[in-house]
PDB file of C-alpha atoms and ligand atoms in Angstrom:
ATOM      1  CA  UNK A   1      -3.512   7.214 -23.715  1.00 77.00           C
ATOM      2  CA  UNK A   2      -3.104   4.753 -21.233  1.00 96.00           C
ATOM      3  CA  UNK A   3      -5.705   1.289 -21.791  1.00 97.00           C
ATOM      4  CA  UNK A   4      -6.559   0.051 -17.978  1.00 98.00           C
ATOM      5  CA  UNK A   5      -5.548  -2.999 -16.770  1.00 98.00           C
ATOM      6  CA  UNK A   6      -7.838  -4.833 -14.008  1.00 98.00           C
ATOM      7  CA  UNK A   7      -6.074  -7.756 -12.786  1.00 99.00           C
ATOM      8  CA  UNK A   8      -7.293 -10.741 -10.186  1.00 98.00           C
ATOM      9  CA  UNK A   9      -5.158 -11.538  -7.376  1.00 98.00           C
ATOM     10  CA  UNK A  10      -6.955 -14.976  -6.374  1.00 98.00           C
ATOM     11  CA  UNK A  11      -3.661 -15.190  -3.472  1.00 98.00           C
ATOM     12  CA  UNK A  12      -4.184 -18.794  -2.126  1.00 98.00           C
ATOM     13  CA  UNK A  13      -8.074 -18.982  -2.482  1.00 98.00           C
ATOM     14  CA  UNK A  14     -10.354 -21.669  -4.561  1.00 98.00           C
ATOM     15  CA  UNK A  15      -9.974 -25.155  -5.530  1.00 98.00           C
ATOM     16  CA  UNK A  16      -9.652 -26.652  -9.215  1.00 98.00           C
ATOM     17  CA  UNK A  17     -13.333 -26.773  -9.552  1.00 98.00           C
ATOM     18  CA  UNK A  18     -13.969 -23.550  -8.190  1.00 98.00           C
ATOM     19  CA  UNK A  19     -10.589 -21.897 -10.223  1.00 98.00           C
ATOM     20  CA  UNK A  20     -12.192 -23.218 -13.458  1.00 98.00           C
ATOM     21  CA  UNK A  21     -15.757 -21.994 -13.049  1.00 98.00           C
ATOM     22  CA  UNK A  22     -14.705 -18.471 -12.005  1.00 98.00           C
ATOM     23  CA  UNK A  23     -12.348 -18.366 -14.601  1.00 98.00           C
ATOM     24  CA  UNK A  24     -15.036 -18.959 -17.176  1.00 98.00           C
ATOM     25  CA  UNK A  25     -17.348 -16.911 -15.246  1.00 98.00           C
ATOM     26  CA  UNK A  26     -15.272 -14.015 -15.761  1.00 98.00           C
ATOM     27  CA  UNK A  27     -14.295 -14.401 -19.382  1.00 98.00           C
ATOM     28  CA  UNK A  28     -17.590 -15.125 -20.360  1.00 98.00           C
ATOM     29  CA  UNK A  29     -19.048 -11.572 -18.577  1.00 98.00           C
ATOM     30  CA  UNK A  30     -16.311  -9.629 -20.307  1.00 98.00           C
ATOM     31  CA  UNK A  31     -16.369 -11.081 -23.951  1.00 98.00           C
ATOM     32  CA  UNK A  32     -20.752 -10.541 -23.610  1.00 98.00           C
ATOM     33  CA  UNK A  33     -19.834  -6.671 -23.244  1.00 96.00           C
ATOM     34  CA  UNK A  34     -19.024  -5.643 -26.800  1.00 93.00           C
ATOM     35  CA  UNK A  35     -16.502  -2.576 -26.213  1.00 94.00           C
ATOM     36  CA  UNK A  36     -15.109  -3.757 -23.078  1.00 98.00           C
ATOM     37  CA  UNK A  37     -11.953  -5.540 -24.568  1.00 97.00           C
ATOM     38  CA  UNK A  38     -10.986  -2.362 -26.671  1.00 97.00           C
ATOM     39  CA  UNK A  39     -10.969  -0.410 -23.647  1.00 97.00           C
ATOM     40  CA  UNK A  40      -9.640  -2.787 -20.478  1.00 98.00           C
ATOM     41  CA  UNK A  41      -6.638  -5.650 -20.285  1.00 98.00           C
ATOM     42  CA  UNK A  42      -7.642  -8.245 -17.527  1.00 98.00           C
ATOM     43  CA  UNK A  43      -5.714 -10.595 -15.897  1.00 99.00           C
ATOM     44  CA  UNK A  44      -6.606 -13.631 -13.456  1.00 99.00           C
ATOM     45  CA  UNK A  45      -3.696 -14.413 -11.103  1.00 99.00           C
ATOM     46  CA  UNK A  46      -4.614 -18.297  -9.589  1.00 99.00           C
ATOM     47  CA  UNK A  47      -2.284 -20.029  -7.554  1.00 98.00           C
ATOM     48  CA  UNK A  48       0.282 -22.153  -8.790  1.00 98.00           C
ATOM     49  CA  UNK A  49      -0.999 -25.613  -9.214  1.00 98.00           C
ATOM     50  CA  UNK A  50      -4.379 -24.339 -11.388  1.00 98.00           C
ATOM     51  CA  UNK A  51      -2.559 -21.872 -13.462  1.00 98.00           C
ATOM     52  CA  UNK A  52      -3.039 -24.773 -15.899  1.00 98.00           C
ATOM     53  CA  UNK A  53      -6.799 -25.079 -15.513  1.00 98.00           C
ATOM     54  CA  UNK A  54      -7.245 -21.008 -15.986  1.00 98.00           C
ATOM     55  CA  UNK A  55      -4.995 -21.327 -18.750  1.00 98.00           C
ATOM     56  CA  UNK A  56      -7.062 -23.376 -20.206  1.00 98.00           C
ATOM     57  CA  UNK A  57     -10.584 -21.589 -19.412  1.00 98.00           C
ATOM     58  CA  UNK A  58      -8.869 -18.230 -21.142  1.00 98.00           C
ATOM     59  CA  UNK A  59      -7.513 -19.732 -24.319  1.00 98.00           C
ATOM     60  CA  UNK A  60      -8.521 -17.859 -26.879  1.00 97.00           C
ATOM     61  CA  UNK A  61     -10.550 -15.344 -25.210  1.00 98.00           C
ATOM     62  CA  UNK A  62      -8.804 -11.573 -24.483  1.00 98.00           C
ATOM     63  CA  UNK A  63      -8.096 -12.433 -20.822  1.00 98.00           C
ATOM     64  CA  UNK A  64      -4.465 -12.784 -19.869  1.00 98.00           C
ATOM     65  CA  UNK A  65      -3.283 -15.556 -17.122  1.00 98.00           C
ATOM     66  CA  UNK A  66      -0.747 -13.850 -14.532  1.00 99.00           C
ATOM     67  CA  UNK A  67       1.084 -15.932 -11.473  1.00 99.00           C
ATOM     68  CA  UNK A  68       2.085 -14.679  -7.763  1.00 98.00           C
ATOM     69  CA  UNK A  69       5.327 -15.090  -7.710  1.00 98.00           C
ATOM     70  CA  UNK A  70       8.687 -16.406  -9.066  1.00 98.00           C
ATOM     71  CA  UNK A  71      11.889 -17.567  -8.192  1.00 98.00           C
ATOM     72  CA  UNK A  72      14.756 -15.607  -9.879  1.00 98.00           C
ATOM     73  CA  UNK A  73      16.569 -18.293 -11.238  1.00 98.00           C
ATOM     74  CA  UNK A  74      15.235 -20.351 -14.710  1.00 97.00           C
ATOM     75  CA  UNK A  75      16.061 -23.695 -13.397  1.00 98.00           C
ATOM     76  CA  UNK A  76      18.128 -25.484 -10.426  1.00 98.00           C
ATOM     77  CA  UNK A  77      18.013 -26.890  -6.737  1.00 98.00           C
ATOM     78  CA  UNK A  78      15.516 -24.489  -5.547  1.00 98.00           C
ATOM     79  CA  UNK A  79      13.209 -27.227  -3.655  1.00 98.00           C
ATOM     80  CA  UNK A  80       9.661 -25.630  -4.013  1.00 98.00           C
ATOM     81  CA  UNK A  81       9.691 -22.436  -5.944  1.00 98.00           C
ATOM     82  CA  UNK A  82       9.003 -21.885  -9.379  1.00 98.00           C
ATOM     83  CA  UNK A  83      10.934 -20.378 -12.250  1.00 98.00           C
ATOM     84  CA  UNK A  84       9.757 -17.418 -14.592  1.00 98.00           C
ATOM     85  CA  UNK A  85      10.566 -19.627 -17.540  1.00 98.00           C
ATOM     86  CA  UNK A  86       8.152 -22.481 -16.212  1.00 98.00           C
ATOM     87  CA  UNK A  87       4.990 -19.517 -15.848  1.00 98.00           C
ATOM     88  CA  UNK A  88       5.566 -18.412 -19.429  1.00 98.00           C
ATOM     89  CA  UNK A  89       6.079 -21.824 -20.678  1.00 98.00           C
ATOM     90  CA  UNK A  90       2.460 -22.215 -18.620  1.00 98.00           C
ATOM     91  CA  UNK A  91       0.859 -19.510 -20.699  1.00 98.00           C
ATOM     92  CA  UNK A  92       1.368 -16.396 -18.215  1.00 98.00           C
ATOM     93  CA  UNK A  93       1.554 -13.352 -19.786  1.00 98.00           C
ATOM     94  CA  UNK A  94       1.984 -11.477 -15.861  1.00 98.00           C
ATOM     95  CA  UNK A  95       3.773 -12.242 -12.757  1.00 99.00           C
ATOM     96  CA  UNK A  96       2.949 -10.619  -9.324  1.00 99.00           C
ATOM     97  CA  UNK A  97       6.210  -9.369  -7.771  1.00 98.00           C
ATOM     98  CA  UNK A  98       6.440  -7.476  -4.249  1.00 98.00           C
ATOM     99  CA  UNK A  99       3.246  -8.268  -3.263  1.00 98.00           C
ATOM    100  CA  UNK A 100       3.154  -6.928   0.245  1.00 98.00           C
ATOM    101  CA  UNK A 101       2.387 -10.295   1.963  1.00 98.00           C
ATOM    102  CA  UNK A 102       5.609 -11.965  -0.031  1.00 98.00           C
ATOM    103  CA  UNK A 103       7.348  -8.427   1.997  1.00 97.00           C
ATOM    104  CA  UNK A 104       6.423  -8.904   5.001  1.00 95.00           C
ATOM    105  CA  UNK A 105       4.868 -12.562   5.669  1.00 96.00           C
ATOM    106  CA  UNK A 106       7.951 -14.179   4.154  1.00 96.00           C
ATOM    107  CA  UNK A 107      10.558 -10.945   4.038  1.00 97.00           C
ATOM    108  CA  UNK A 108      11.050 -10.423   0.382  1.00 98.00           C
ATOM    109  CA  UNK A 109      13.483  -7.652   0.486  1.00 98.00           C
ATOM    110  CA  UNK A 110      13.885  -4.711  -2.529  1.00 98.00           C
ATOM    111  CA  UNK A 111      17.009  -6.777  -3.629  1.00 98.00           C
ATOM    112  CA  UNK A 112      15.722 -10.087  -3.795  1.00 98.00           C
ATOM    113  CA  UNK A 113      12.691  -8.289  -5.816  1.00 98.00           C
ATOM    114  CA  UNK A 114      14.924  -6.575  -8.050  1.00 98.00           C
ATOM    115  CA  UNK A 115      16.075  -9.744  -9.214  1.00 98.00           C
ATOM    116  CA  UNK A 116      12.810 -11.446  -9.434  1.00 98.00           C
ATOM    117  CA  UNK A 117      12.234  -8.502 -11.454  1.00 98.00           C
ATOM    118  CA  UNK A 118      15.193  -8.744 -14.335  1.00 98.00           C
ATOM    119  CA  UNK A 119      14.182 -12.606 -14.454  1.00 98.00           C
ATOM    120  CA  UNK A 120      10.739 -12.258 -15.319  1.00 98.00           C
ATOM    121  CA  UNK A 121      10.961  -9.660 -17.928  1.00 98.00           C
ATOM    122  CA  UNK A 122      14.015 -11.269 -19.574  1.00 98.00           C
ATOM    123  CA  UNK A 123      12.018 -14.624 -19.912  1.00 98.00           C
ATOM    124  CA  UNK A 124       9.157 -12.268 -21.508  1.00 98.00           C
ATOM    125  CA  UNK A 125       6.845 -11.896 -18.525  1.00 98.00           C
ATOM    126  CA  UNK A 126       5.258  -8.761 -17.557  1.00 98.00           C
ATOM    127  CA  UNK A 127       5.741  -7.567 -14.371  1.00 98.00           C
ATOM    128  CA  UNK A 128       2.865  -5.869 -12.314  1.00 99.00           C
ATOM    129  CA  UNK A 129       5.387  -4.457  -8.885  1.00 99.00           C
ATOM    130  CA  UNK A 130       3.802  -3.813  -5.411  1.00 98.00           C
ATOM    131  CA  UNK A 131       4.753  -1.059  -3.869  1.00 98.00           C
ATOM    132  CA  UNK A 132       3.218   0.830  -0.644  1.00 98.00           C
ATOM    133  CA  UNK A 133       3.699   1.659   2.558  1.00 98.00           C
ATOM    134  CA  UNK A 134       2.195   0.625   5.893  1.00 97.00           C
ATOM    135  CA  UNK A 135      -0.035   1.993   8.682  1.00 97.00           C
ATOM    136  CA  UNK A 136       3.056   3.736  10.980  1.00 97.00           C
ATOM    137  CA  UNK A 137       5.059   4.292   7.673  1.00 98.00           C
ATOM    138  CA  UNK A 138       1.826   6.826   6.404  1.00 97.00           C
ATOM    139  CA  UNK A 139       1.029   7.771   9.709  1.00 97.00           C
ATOM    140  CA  UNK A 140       5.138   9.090  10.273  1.00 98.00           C
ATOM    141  CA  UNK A 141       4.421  10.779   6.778  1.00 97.00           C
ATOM    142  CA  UNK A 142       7.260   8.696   4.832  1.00 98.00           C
ATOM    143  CA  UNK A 143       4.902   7.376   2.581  1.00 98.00           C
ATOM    144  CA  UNK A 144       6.660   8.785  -0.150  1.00 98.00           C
ATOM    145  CA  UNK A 145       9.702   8.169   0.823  1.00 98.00           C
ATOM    146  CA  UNK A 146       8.646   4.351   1.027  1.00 98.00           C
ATOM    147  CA  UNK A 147       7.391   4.594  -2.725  1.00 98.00           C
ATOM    148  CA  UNK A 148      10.831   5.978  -3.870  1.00 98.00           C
ATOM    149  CA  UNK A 149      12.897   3.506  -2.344  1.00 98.00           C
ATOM    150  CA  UNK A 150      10.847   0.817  -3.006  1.00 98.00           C
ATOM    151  CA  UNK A 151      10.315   2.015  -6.437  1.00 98.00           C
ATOM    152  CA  UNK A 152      14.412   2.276  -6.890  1.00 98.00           C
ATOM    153  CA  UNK A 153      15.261  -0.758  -5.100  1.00 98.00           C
ATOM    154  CA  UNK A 154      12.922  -2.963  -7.356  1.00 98.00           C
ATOM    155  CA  UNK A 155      13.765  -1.476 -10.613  1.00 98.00           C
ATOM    156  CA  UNK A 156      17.478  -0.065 -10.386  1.00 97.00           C
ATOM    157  CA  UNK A 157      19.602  -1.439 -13.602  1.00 98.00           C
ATOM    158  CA  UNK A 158      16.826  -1.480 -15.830  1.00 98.00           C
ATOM    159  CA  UNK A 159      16.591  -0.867 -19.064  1.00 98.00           C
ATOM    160  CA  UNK A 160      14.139   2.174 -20.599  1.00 98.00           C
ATOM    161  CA  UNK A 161      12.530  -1.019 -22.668  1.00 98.00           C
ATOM    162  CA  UNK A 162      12.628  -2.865 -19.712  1.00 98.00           C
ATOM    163  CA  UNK A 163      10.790  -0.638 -17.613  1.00 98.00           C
ATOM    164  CA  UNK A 164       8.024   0.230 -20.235  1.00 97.00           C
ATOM    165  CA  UNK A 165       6.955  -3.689 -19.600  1.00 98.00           C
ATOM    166  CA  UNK A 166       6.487  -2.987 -15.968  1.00 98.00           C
ATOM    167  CA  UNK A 167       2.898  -2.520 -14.875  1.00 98.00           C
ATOM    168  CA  UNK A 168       3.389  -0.587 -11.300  1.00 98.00           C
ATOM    169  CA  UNK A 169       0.482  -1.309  -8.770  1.00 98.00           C
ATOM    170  CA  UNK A 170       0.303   1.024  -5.315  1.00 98.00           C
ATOM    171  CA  UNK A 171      -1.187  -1.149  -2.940  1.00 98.00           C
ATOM    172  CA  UNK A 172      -0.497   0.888   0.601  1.00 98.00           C
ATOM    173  CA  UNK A 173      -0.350  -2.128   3.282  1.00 97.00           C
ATOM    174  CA  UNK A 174      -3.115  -0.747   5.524  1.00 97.00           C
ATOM    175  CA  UNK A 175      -5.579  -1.530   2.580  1.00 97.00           C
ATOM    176  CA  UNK A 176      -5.033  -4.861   1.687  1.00 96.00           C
ATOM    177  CA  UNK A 177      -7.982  -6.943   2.765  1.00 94.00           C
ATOM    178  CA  UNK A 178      -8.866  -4.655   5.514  1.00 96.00           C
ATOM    179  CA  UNK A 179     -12.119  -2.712   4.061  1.00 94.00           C
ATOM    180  CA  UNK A 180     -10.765   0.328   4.568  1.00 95.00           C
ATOM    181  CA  UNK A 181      -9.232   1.599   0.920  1.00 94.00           C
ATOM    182  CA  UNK A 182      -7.384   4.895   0.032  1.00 96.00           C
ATOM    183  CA  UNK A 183      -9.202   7.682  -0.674  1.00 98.00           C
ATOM    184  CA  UNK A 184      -9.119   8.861  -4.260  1.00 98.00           C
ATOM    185  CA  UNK A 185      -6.965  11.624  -3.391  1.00 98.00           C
ATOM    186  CA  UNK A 186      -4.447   9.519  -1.476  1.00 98.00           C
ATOM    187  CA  UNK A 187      -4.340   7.170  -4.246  1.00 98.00           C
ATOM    188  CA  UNK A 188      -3.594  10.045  -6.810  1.00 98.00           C
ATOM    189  CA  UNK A 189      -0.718  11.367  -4.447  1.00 98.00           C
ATOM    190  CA  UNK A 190       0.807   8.423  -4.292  1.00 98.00           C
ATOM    191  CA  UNK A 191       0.261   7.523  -8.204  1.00 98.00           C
ATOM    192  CA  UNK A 192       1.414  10.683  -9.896  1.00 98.00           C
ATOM    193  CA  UNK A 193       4.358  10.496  -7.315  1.00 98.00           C
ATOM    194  CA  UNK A 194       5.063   7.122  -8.504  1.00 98.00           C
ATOM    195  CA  UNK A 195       4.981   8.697 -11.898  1.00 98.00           C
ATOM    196  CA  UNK A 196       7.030  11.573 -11.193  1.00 98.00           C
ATOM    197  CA  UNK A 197       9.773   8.629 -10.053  1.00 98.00           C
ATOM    198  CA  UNK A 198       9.928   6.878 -13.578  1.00 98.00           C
ATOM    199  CA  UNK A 199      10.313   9.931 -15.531  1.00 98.00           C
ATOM    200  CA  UNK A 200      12.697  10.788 -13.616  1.00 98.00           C
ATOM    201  CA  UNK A 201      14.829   7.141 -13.678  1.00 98.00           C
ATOM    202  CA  UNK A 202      13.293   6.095 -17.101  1.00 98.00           C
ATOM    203  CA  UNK A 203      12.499   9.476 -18.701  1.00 98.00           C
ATOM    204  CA  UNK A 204       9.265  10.666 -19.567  1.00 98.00           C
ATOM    205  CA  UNK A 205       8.161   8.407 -22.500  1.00 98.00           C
ATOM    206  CA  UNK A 206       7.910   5.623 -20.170  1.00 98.00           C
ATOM    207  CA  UNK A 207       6.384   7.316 -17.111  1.00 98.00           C
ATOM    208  CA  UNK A 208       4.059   8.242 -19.378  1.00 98.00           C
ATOM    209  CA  UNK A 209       2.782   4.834 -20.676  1.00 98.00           C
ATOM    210  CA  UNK A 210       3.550   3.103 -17.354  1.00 98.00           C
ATOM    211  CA  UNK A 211       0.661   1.861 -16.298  1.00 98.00           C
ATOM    212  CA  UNK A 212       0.007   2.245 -11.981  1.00 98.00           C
ATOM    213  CA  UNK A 213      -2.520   0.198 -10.772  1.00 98.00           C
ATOM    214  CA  UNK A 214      -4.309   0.299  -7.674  1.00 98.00           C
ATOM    215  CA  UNK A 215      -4.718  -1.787  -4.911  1.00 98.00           C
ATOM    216  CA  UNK A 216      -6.943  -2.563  -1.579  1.00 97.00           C
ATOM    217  CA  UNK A 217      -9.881  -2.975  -0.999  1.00 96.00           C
ATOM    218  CA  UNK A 218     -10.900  -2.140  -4.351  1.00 98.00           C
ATOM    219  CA  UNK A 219     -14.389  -2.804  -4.499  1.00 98.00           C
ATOM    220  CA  UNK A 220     -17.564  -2.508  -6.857  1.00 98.00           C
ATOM    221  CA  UNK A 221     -18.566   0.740  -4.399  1.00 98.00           C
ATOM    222  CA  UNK A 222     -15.224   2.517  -4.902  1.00 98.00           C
ATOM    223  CA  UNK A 223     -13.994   1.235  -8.280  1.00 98.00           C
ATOM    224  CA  UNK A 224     -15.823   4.415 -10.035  1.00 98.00           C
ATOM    225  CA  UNK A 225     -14.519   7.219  -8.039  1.00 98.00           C
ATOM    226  CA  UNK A 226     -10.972   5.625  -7.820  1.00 98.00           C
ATOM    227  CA  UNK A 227     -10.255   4.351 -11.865  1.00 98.00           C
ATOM    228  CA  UNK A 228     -11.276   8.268 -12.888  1.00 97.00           C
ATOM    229  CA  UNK A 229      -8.350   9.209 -10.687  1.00 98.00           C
ATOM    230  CA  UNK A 230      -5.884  10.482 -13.854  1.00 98.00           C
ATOM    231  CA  UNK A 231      -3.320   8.706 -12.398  1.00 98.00           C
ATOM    232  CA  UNK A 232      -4.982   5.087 -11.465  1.00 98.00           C
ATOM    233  CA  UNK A 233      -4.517   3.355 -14.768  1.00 98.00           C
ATOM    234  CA  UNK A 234      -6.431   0.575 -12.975  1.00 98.00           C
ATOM    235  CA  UNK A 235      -6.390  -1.769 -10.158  1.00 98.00           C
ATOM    236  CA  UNK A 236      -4.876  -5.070  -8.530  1.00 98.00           C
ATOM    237  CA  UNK A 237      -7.805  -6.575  -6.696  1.00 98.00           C
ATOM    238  CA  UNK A 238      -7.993  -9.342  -4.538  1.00 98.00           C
ATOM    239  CA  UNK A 239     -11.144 -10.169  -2.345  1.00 98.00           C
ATOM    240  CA  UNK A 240     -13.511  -8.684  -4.877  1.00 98.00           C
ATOM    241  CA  UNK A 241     -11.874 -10.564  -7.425  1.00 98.00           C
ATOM    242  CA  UNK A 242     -13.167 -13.983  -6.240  1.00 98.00           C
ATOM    243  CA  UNK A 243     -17.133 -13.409  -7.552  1.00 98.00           C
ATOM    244  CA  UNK A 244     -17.064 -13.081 -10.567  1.00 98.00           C
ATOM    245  CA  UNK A 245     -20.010 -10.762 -10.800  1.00 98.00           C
ATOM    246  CA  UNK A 246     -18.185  -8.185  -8.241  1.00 98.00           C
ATOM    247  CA  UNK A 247     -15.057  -8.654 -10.197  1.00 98.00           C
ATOM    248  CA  UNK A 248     -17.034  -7.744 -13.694  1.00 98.00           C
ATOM    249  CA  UNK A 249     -18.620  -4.641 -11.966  1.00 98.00           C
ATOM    250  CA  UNK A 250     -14.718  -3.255 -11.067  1.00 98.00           C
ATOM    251  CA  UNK A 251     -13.935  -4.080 -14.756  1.00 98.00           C
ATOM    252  CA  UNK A 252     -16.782  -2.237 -15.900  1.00 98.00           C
ATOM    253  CA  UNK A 253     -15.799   0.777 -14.207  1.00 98.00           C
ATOM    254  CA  UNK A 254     -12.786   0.332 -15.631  1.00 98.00           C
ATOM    255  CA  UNK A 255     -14.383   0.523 -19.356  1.00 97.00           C
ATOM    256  CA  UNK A 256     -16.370   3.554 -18.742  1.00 93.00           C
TER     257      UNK A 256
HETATM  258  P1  PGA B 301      -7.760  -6.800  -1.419  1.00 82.73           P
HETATM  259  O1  PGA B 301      -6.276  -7.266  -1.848  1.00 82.73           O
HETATM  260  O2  PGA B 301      -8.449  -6.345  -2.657  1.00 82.73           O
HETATM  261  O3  PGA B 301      -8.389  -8.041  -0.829  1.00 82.73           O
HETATM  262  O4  PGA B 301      -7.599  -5.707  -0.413  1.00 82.73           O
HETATM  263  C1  PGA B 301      -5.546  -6.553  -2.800  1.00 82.73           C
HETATM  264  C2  PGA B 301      -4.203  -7.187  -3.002  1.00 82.73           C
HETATM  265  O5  PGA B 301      -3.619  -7.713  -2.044  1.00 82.73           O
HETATM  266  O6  PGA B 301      -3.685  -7.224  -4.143  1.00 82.73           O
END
């Protein structure tokens, strides 16, 4: 049985003061709810420069810190970017890869993911991978044929033991901070496909505790209908996950 996983994406949003009081916001709404721990992971991903701060307004408490990005390499002349072995050293337990706005804001491509990929999970991240396809890719009906080659491209020469640390989260483009999310029947589609791609790359052991999160426009309204989708092991959740109170509601759909 899969646990859900609800995880933050704060993208460039708040301030320190503002990072630090949501952060304790939100882990002091999900340790009050006895239960909720046993039955949900959470993760709060801030940017960069108050990953410090959140890390130290979750110490202790069962909510993970996760970053946005990395840079491949562990060290080097790489003016501005950050290494996978500086977030863990940080306290992140997760890193964001392939979020759609690193695709196609600043053209992240399924190779230069792939090795983003490898660096994180060999410097003991996990890995929660965006996948998804946009407005004319769905509307042409290669949706799926988006997920499989995104899917391959960002997790070819894994290992099986690599891949079972690799939360997947389906976040079709058209979604993302629009208000308008998937229905729970195109999220299942596209999640049991995803599913159907890592058994068949990484056998079914792993597909099956591969956890496929969902994300856009996830919000309090929607959360129920789309986390008891037997596919949606949870969601990646970015507007709603600023207010803490909205966030809490999502994760409490999660725990039911
Ligand atoms: P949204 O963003 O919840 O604001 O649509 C989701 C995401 O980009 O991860």
């Amino acid at each position: 049985m899969r646990k859900k996983f609800v995880a933050g994406n704060w993208k460039m949003n708040t301030d320190a003061a503002r990072a630090a009081e949501l952060a304790a916001q939100v882990v002091a709404g999900f340790v009050a709810q006895p239960g909720w721990a046993e039955k949900v992971q959470v993760a709060l991903c801030p940017p960069f420069p108050y990953l410090g701060i959140v890390a130290q307004a979750v110490k202790g408490s069962p909510v993970h810190l996760g970053a946005q990005n990395c840079h491949h390499e562990a060290s080097g002349a790489y003016t501005g970017e950050v290494s996978p072995v500086m977030l863990h050293d940080t306290g992140c337990h997760y890193v964001i890869l392939g979020h759609s706005e690193r695709r196609h804001k600043m053209g992240e491509t399924d190779a230069q993911i792939n090795l983003k990929v490898k660096a994180a999970l060999q410097n003991n991240l996990t890995v929660i991978l965006c996948v998804g396809e946009t407005l004319t890719e769905r509307q042409e009906q290669r949706t799926l044929a988006v997920l499989q080659s995104q899917f391959h491209g960002c997790c070819h020469g894994l290992s099986r033991d690599a891949m079972a640390k690799v939360v997947l989260a389906y976040e079709p483009v058209w979604a993302i901070g629009t208000g308008h999310n998937a229905t729970p029947e195109q999220a299942q589609e596209a999640h049991a496909f995803l599913r159907s791609r890592v058994s068949e790359e990484f056998g079914p052991d792993v597909a099956g505790r591969t956890q496929i999160l969902y994300g856009g426009s996830l919000v309090p309204d929607n959360a129920p209908q789309l986390l008891s989708q037997p596919d949606v092991d949870g969601g990646l959740i970015g507007g709603a996950s600023l207010d803490a109170a909205r966030f809490l509601k999502i994760i409490e759909a999660g725990a039911r």
